[in-house]
CSV table of C-alpha atoms in Angstrom, one decimal:
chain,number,residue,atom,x,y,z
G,1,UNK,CA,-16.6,-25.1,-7.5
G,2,UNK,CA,-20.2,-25.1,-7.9
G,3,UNK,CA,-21.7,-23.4,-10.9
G,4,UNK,CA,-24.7,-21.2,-9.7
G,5,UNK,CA,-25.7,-20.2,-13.4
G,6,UNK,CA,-24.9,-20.3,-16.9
G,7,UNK,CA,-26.1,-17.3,-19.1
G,8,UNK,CA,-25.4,-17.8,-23.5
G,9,UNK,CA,-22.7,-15.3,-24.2
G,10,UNK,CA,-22.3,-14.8,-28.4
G,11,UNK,CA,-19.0,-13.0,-28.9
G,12,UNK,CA,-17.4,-12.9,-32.4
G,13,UNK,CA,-19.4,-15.2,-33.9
G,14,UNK,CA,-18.6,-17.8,-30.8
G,15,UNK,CA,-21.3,-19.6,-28.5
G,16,UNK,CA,-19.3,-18.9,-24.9
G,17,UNK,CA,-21.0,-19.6,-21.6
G,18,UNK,CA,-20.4,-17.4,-18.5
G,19,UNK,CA,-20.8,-18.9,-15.2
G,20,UNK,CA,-21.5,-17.9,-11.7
G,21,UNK,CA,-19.8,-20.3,-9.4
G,22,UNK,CA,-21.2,-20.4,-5.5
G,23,UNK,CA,-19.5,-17.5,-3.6
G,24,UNK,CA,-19.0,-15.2,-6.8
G,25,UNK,CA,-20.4,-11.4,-7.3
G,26,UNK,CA,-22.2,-11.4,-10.9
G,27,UNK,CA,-19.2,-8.8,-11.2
G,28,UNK,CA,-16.1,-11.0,-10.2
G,29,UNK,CA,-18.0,-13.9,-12.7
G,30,UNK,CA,-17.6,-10.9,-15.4
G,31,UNK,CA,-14.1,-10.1,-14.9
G,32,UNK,CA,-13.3,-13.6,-14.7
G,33,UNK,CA,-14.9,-14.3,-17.8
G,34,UNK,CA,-13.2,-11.3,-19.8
G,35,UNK,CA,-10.2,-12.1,-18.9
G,36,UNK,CA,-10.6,-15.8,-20.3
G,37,UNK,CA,-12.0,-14.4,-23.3
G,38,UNK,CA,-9.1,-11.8,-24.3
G,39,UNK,CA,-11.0,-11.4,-27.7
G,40,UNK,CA,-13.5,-9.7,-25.6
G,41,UNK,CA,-11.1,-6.8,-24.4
G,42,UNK,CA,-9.9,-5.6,-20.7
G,43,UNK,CA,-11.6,-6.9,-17.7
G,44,UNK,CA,-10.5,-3.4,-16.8
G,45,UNK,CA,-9.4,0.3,-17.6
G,46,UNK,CA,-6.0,0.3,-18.4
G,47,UNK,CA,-4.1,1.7,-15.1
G,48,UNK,CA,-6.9,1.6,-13.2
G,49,UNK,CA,-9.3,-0.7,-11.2
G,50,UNK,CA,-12.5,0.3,-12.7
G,51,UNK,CA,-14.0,-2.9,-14.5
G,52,UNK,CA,-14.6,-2.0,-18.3
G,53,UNK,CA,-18.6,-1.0,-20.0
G,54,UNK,CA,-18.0,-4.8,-21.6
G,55,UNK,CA,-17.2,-6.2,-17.9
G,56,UNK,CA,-20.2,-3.8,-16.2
G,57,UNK,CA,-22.7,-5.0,-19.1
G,58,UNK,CA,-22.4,-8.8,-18.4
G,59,UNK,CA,-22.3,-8.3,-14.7
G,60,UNK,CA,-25.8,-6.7,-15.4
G,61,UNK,CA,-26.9,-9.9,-17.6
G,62,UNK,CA,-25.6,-11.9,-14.5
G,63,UNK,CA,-27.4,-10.1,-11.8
G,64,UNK,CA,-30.8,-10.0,-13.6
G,65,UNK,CA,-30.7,-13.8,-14.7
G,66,UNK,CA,-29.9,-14.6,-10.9
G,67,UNK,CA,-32.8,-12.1,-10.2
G,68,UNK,CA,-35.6,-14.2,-12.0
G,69,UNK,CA,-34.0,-17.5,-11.1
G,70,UNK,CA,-34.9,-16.3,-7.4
G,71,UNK,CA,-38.6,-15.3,-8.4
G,72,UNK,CA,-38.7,-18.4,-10.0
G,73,UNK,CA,-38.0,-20.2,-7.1
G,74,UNK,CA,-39.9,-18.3,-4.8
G,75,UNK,CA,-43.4,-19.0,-7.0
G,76,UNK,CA,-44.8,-21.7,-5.8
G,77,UNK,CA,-45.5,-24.8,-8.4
G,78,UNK,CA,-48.6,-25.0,-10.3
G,79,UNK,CA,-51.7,-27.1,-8.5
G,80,UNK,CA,-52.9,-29.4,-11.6
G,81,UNK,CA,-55.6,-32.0,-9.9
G,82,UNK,CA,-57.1,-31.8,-6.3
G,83,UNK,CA,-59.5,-34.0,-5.1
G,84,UNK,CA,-60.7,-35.9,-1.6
G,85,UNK,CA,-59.8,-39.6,-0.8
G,86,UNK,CA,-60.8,-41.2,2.8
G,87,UNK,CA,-58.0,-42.6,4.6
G,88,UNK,CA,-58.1,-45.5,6.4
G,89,UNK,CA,-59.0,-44.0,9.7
G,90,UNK,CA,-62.0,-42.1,7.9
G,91,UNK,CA,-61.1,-39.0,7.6
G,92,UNK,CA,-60.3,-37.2,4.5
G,93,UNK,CA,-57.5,-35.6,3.0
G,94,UNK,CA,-56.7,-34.2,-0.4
G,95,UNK,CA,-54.4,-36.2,-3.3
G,96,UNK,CA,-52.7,-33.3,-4.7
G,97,UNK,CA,-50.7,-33.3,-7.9
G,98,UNK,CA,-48.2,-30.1,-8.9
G,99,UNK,CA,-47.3,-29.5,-12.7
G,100,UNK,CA,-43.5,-31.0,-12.7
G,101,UNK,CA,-43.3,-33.7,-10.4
G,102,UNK,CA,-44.1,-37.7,-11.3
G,103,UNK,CA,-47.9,-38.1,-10.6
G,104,UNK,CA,-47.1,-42.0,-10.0
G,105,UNK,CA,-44.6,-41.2,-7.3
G,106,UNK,CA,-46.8,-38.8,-5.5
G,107,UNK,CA,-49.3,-41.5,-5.5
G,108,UNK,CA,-47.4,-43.9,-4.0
G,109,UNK,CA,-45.7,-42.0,-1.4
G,110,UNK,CA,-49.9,-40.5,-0.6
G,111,UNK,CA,-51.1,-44.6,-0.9
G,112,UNK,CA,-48.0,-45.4,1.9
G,113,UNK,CA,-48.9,-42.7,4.4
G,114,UNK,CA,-52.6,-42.2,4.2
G,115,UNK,CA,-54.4,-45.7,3.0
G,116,UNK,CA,-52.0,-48.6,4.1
G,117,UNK,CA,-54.3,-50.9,4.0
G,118,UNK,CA,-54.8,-51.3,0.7
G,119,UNK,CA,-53.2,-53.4,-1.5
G,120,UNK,CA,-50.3,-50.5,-3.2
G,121,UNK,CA,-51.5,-51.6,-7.1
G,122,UNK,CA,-54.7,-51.1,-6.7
G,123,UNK,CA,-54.6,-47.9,-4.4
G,124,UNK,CA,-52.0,-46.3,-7.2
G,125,UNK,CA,-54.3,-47.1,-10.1
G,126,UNK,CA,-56.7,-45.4,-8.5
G,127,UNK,CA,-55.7,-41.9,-7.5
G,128,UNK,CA,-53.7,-41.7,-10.9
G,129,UNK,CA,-57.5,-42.2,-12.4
G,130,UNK,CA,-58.8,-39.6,-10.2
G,131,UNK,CA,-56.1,-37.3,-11.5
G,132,UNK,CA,-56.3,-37.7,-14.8
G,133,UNK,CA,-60.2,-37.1,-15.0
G,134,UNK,CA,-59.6,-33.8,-12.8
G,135,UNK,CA,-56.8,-32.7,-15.4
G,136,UNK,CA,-59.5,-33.6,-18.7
G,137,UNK,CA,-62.1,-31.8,-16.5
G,138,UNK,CA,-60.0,-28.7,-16.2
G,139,UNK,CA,-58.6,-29.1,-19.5
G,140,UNK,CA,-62.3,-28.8,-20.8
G,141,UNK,CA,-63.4,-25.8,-18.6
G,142,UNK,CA,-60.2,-23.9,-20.5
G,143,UNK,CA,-60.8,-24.5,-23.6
G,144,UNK,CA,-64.8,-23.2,-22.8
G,145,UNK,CA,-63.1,-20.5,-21.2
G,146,UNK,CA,-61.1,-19.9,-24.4
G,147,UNK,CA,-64.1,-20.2,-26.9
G,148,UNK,CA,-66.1,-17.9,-24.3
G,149,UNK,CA,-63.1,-15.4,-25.1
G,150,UNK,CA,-63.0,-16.0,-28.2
G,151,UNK,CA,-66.7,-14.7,-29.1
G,152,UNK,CA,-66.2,-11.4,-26.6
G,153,UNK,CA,-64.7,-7.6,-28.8
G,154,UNK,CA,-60.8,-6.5,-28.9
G,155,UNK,CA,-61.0,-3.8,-27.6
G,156,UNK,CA,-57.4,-3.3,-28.1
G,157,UNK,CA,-54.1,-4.6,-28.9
G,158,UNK,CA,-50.4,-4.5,-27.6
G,159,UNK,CA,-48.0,-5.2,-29.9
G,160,UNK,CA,-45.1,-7.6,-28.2
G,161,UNK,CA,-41.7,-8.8,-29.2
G,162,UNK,CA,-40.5,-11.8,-29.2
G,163,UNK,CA,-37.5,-13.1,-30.6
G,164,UNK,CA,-37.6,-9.9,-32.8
G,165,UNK,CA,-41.0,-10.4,-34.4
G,166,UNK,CA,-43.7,-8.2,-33.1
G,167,UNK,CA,-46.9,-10.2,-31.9
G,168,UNK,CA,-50.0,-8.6,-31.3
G,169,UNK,CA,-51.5,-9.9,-28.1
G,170,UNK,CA,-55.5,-9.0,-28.2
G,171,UNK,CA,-57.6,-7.5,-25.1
G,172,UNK,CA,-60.9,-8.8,-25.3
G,173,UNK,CA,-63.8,-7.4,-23.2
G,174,UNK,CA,-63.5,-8.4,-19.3
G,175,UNK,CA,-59.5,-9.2,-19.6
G,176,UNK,CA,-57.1,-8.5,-17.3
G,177,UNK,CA,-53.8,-8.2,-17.6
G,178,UNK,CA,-53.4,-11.3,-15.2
G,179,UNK,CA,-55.1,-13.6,-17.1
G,180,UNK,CA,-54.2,-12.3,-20.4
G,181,UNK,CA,-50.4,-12.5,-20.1
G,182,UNK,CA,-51.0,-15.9,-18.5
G,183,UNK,CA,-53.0,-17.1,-21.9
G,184,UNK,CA,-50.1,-15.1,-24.2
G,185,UNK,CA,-47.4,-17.1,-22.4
G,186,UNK,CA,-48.7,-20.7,-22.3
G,187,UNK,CA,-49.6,-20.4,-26.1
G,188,UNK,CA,-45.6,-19.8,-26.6
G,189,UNK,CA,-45.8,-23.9,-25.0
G,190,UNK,CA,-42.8,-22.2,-22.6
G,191,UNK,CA,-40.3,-24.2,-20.2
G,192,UNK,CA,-41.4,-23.2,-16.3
G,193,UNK,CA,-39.0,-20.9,-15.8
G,194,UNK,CA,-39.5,-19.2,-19.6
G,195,UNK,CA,-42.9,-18.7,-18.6
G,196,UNK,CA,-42.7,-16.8,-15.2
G,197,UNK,CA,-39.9,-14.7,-16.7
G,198,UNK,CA,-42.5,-13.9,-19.9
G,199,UNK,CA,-45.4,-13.0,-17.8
G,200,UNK,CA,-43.4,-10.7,-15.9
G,201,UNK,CA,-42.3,-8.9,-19.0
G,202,UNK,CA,-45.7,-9.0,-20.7
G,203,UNK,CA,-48.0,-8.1,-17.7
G,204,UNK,CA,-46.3,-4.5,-17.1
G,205,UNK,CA,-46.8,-3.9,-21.2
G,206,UNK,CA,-50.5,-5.0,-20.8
G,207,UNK,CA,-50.9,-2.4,-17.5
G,208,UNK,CA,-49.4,0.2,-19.1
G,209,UNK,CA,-51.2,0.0,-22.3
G,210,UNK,CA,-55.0,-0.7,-20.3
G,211,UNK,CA,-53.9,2.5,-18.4
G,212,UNK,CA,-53.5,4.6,-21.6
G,213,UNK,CA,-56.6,3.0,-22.7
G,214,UNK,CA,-58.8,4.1,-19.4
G,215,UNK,CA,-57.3,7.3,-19.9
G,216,UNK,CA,-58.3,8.4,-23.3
G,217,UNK,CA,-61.9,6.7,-22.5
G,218,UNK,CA,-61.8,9.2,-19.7
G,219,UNK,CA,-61.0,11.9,-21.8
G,220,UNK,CA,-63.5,11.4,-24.2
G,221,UNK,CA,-66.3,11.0,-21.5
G,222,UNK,CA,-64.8,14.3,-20.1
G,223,UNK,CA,-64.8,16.3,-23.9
G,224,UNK,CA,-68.6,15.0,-24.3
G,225,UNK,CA,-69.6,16.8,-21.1
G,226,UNK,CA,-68.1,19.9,-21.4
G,227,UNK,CA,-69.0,20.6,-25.0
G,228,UNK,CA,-68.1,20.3,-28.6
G,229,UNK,CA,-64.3,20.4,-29.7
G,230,UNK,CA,-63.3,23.7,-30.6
G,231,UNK,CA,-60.3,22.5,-32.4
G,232,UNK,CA,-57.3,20.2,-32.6
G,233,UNK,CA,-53.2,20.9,-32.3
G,234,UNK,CA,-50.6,18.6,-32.6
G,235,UNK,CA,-48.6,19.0,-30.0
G,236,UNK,CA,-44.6,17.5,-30.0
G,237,UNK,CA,-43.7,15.1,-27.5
G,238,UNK,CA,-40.4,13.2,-28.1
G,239,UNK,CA,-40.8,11.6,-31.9
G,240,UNK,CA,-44.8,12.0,-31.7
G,241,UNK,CA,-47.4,14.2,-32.9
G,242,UNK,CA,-50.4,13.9,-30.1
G,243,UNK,CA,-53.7,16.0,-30.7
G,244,UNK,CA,-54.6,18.1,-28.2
G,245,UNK,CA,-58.1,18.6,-28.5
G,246,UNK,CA,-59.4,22.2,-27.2
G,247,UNK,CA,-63.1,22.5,-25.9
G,248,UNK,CA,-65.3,25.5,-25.4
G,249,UNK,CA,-65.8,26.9,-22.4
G,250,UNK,CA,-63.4,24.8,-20.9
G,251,UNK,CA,-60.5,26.0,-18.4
G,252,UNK,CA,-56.8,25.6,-20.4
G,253,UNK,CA,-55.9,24.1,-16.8
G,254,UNK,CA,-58.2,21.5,-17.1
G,255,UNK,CA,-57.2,21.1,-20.8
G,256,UNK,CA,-53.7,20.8,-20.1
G,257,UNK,CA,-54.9,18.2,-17.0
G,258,UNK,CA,-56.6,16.0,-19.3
G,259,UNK,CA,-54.1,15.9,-22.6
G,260,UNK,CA,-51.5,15.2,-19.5
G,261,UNK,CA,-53.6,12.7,-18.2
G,262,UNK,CA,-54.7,10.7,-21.5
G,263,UNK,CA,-50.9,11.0,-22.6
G,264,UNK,CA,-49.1,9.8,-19.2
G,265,UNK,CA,-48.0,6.8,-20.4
G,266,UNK,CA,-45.5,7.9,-23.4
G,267,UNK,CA,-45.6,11.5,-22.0
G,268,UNK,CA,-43.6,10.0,-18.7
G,269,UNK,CA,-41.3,7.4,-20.9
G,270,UNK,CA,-40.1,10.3,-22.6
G,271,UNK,CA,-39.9,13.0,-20.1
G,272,UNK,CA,-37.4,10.2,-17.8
G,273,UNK,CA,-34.8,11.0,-20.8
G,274,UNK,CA,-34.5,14.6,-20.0
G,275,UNK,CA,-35.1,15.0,-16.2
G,276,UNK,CA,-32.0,13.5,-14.4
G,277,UNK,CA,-32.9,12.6,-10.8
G,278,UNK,CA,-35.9,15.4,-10.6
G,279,UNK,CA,-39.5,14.0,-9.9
G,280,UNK,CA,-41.3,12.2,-12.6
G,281,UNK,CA,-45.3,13.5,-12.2
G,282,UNK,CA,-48.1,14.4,-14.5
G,283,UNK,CA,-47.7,17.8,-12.4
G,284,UNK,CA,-44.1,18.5,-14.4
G,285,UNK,CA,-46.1,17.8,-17.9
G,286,UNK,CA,-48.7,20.8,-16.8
G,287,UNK,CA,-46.8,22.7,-15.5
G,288,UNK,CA,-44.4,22.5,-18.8
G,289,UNK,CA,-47.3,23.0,-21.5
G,290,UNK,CA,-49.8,25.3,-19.4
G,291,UNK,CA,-49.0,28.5,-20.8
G,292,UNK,CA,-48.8,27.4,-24.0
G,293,UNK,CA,-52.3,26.1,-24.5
G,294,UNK,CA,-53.2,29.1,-22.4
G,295,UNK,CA,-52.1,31.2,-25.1
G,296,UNK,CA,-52.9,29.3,-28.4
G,297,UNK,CA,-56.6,29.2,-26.6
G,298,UNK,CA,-57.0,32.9,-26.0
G,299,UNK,CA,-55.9,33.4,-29.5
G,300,UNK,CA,-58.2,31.2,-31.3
G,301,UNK,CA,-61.3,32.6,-29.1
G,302,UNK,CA,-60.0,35.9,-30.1
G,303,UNK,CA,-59.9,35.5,-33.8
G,304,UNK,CA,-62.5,35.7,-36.4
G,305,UNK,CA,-63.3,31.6,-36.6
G,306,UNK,CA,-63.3,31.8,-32.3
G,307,UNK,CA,-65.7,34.2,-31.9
G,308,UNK,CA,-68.1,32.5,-34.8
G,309,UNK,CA,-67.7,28.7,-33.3
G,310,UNK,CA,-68.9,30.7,-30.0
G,311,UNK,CA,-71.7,32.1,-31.2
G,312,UNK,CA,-73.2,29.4,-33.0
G,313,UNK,CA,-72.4,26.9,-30.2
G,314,UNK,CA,-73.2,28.6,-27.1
G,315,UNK,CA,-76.1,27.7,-25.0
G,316,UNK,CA,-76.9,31.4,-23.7
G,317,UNK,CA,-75.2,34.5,-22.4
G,318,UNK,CA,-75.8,36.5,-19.7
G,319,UNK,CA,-74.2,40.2,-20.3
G,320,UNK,CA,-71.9,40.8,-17.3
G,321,UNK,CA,-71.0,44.7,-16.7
G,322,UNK,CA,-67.6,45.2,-14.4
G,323,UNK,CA,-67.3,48.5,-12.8
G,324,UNK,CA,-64.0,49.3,-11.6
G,325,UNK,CA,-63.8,51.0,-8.2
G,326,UNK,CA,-61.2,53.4,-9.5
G,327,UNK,CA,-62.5,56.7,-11.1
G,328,UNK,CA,-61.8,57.4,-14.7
G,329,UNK,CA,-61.2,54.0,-15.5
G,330,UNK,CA,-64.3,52.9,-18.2
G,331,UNK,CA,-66.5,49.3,-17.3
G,332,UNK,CA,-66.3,46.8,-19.2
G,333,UNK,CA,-68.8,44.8,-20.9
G,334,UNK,CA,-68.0,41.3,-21.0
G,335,UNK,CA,-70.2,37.9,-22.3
G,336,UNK,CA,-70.2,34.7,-19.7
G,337,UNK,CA,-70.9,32.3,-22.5
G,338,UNK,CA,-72.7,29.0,-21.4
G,339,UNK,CA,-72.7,26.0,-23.4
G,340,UNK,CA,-74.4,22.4,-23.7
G,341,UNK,CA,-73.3,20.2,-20.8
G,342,UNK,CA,-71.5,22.6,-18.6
G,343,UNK,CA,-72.3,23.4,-15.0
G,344,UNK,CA,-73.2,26.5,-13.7
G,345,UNK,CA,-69.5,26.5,-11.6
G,346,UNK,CA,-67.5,25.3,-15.0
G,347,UNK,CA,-68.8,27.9,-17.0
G,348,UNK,CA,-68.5,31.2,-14.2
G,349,UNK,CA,-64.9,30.2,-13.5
G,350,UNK,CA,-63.9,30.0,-17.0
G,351,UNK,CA,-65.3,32.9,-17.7
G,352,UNK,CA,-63.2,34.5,-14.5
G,353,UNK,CA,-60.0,32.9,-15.9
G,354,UNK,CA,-60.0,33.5,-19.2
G,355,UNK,CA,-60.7,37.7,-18.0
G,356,UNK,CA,-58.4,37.6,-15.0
G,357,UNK,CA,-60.9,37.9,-13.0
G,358,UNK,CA,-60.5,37.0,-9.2
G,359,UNK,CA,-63.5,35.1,-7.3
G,360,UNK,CA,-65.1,37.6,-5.3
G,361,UNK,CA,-68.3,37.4,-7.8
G,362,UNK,CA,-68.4,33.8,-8.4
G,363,UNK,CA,-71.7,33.1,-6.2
G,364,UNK,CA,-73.5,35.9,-7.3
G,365,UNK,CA,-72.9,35.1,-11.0
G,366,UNK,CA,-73.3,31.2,-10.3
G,367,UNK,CA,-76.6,32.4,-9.1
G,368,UNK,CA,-77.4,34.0,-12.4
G,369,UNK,CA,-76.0,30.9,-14.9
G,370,UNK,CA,-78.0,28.5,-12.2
G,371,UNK,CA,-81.4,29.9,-12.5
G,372,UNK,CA,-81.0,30.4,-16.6
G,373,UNK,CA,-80.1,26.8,-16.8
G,374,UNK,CA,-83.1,25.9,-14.3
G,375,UNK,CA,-85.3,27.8,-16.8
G,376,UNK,CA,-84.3,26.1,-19.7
């Protein structure tokens, strides 16, 4: 029978090759291959017709090598040279050559179909010397490409694995995570199929770590508007320690939003280990941690330090005296405490959440913050 693919098995020590021959499920190839490998166990449970974790596991290596041989065949090949050439009825037509394939052969099947006239030889040596300049023309716009890149910042790294040694791939200014898995792969010098198979692991590791990257420039964009750090707790997420950094004046909602949103990308790794078959959002990770950073926040603007930091950084305050409509019950004076950067909306409605205070005066004291801004 045919063999389909061939996949590197080490088993005791041994080199084995499992096949998939034409007409086989990646999980018959596994059970056939256990069972001509007794060293490796049962193809199946004993009394049953359940196929074994050993049989499941190379099944699974089967099915994802078939997987990228498919996207491997479905890319189509790389264009290396392109350039015009008359034909002998005068019009023209583009002598293409695709990495792979014998630039002499395509030249002599183009020469037979599109410039007959000419003597073969001589049409031949031709378009092979039109390819090659096009190839040394392109291989010199790279490496200025690569010097260009070279001169441009790191703005950050991701560290990648191969073979077991981690390699640090560096993002440089203008990157994208196209073109630099694209540059991390060809400087491995990879086979075709190696290649397509590394930029498909590396790209996702480049997106994922540009996304953290946006994020926490976000963040910090978003702490330098709304005002000075108030302070910093570590907050435990899986194995990590991330800082939570608290702001004054700020609403613990969009506190919680922004550590959530900075974090997302470990934050979601580790939250798929615990939720099984529940939703995956950044809404589970603010819901989970609001009330606690609603709490730790009211306690540190409560204590001794809180109330100092407030003083010394506020911008103004503007007295506000709430008169219940029930008799017998005493007003209460309360501060709406502005500080640098904050709108006139930010600071009234954290001043109404952080006192439990519904909306119905939120114009009249936006009014109020408005014009004391406008004044200043």
């Amino acid at each position: 029978q045919d063999v389909m693919l061939s996949v590197s098995v080490s088993a005791n020590g041994e080199d084995l090759s499992m096949t998939l021959l034409r007409g086989e499920s990646p999980l018959q190839a596994a059970y056939r291959f256990v069972q001509e490998h007794p060293a490796l166990g049962a193809a199946v449970e004993p009394g049953t017709d359940q196929a074994t974790p050993m049989t499941i596991q190379l099944a699974e290596i089967l099915l994802q090598r078939l997987q990228e041989q498919e996207t491997q065949k479905a890319q189509p090949p790389e264009l290396m040279a392109s350039f015009p050439v008359v034909r002998d009825d005068g019009a023209a037509v583009n002598f293409e050559h695709y990495k792979g394939n014998d630039v002499a052969l395509e030249a002599q099947e183009f020469c037979q179909v599109n410039i007959p006239a000419l003597e073969l030889g001589q049409c031949v040596g031709q378009l092979l010397n039109g390819a090659q300049q096009v190839m040394l023309q392109r291989e010199r716009e790279e490496q200025e490409q690569a010097s260009k890149a070279a001169e441009k910042k790191v703005v950050l790294e991701v560290p990648i694995d191969v073979n077991g040694e981690t390699m640090r791939l560096g993002l440089r200014e203008g990157d994208d995570s196209s073109s630099a898995s694209d540059f991390f792969c060809r400087s491995l010098n990879l086979g075709d199929q190696d290649y397509a198979i590394c930029v498909s692991s590396v790209q996702p590791l480049i997106d994922a770590k540009i996304r953290d990257f946006m994020a926490q420039q976000q963040q910090q964009q978003q702490q330098a508007q709304s005002g000075p750090p108030l302070f910093e707790i570590p907050i435990q997420i899986g194995d990590r320690l991330l800082p939570m950094a608290f702001t004054l004046g700020e609403n613990p909602a969009d506190t919680t939003i922004r550590f959530c949103d900075a974090q997302w990308g470990f934050i979601s790794t580790v939250l798929q280990s615990y939720e099984e078959g529940g939703a995956i959002t950044k809404d589970l990770c603010v819901n989970t941690l609001f009330s606690t950073v609603s709490k730790m926040l009211d306690e540190m603007l409560a204590s001794e330090e809180g109330i100092a930091l407030t003083d010394r950084e506020k911008l103004f305050s503007i007295e506000v005296e709430l008169t219940p409509e029930q008799e017998g019950i005493a007003s209460r004076q309360l501060s709406l405490n502005v500080f640098p950067g904050q709108t006139a909306e930010a600071a009234v409605s954290a001043f109404l959440n952080q006192n439990g205070i519904g909306d119905e005066a939120k114009g009249a004291l936006m009014d109020m913050v408005a014009n004391r801004l406008a004044s200043i």
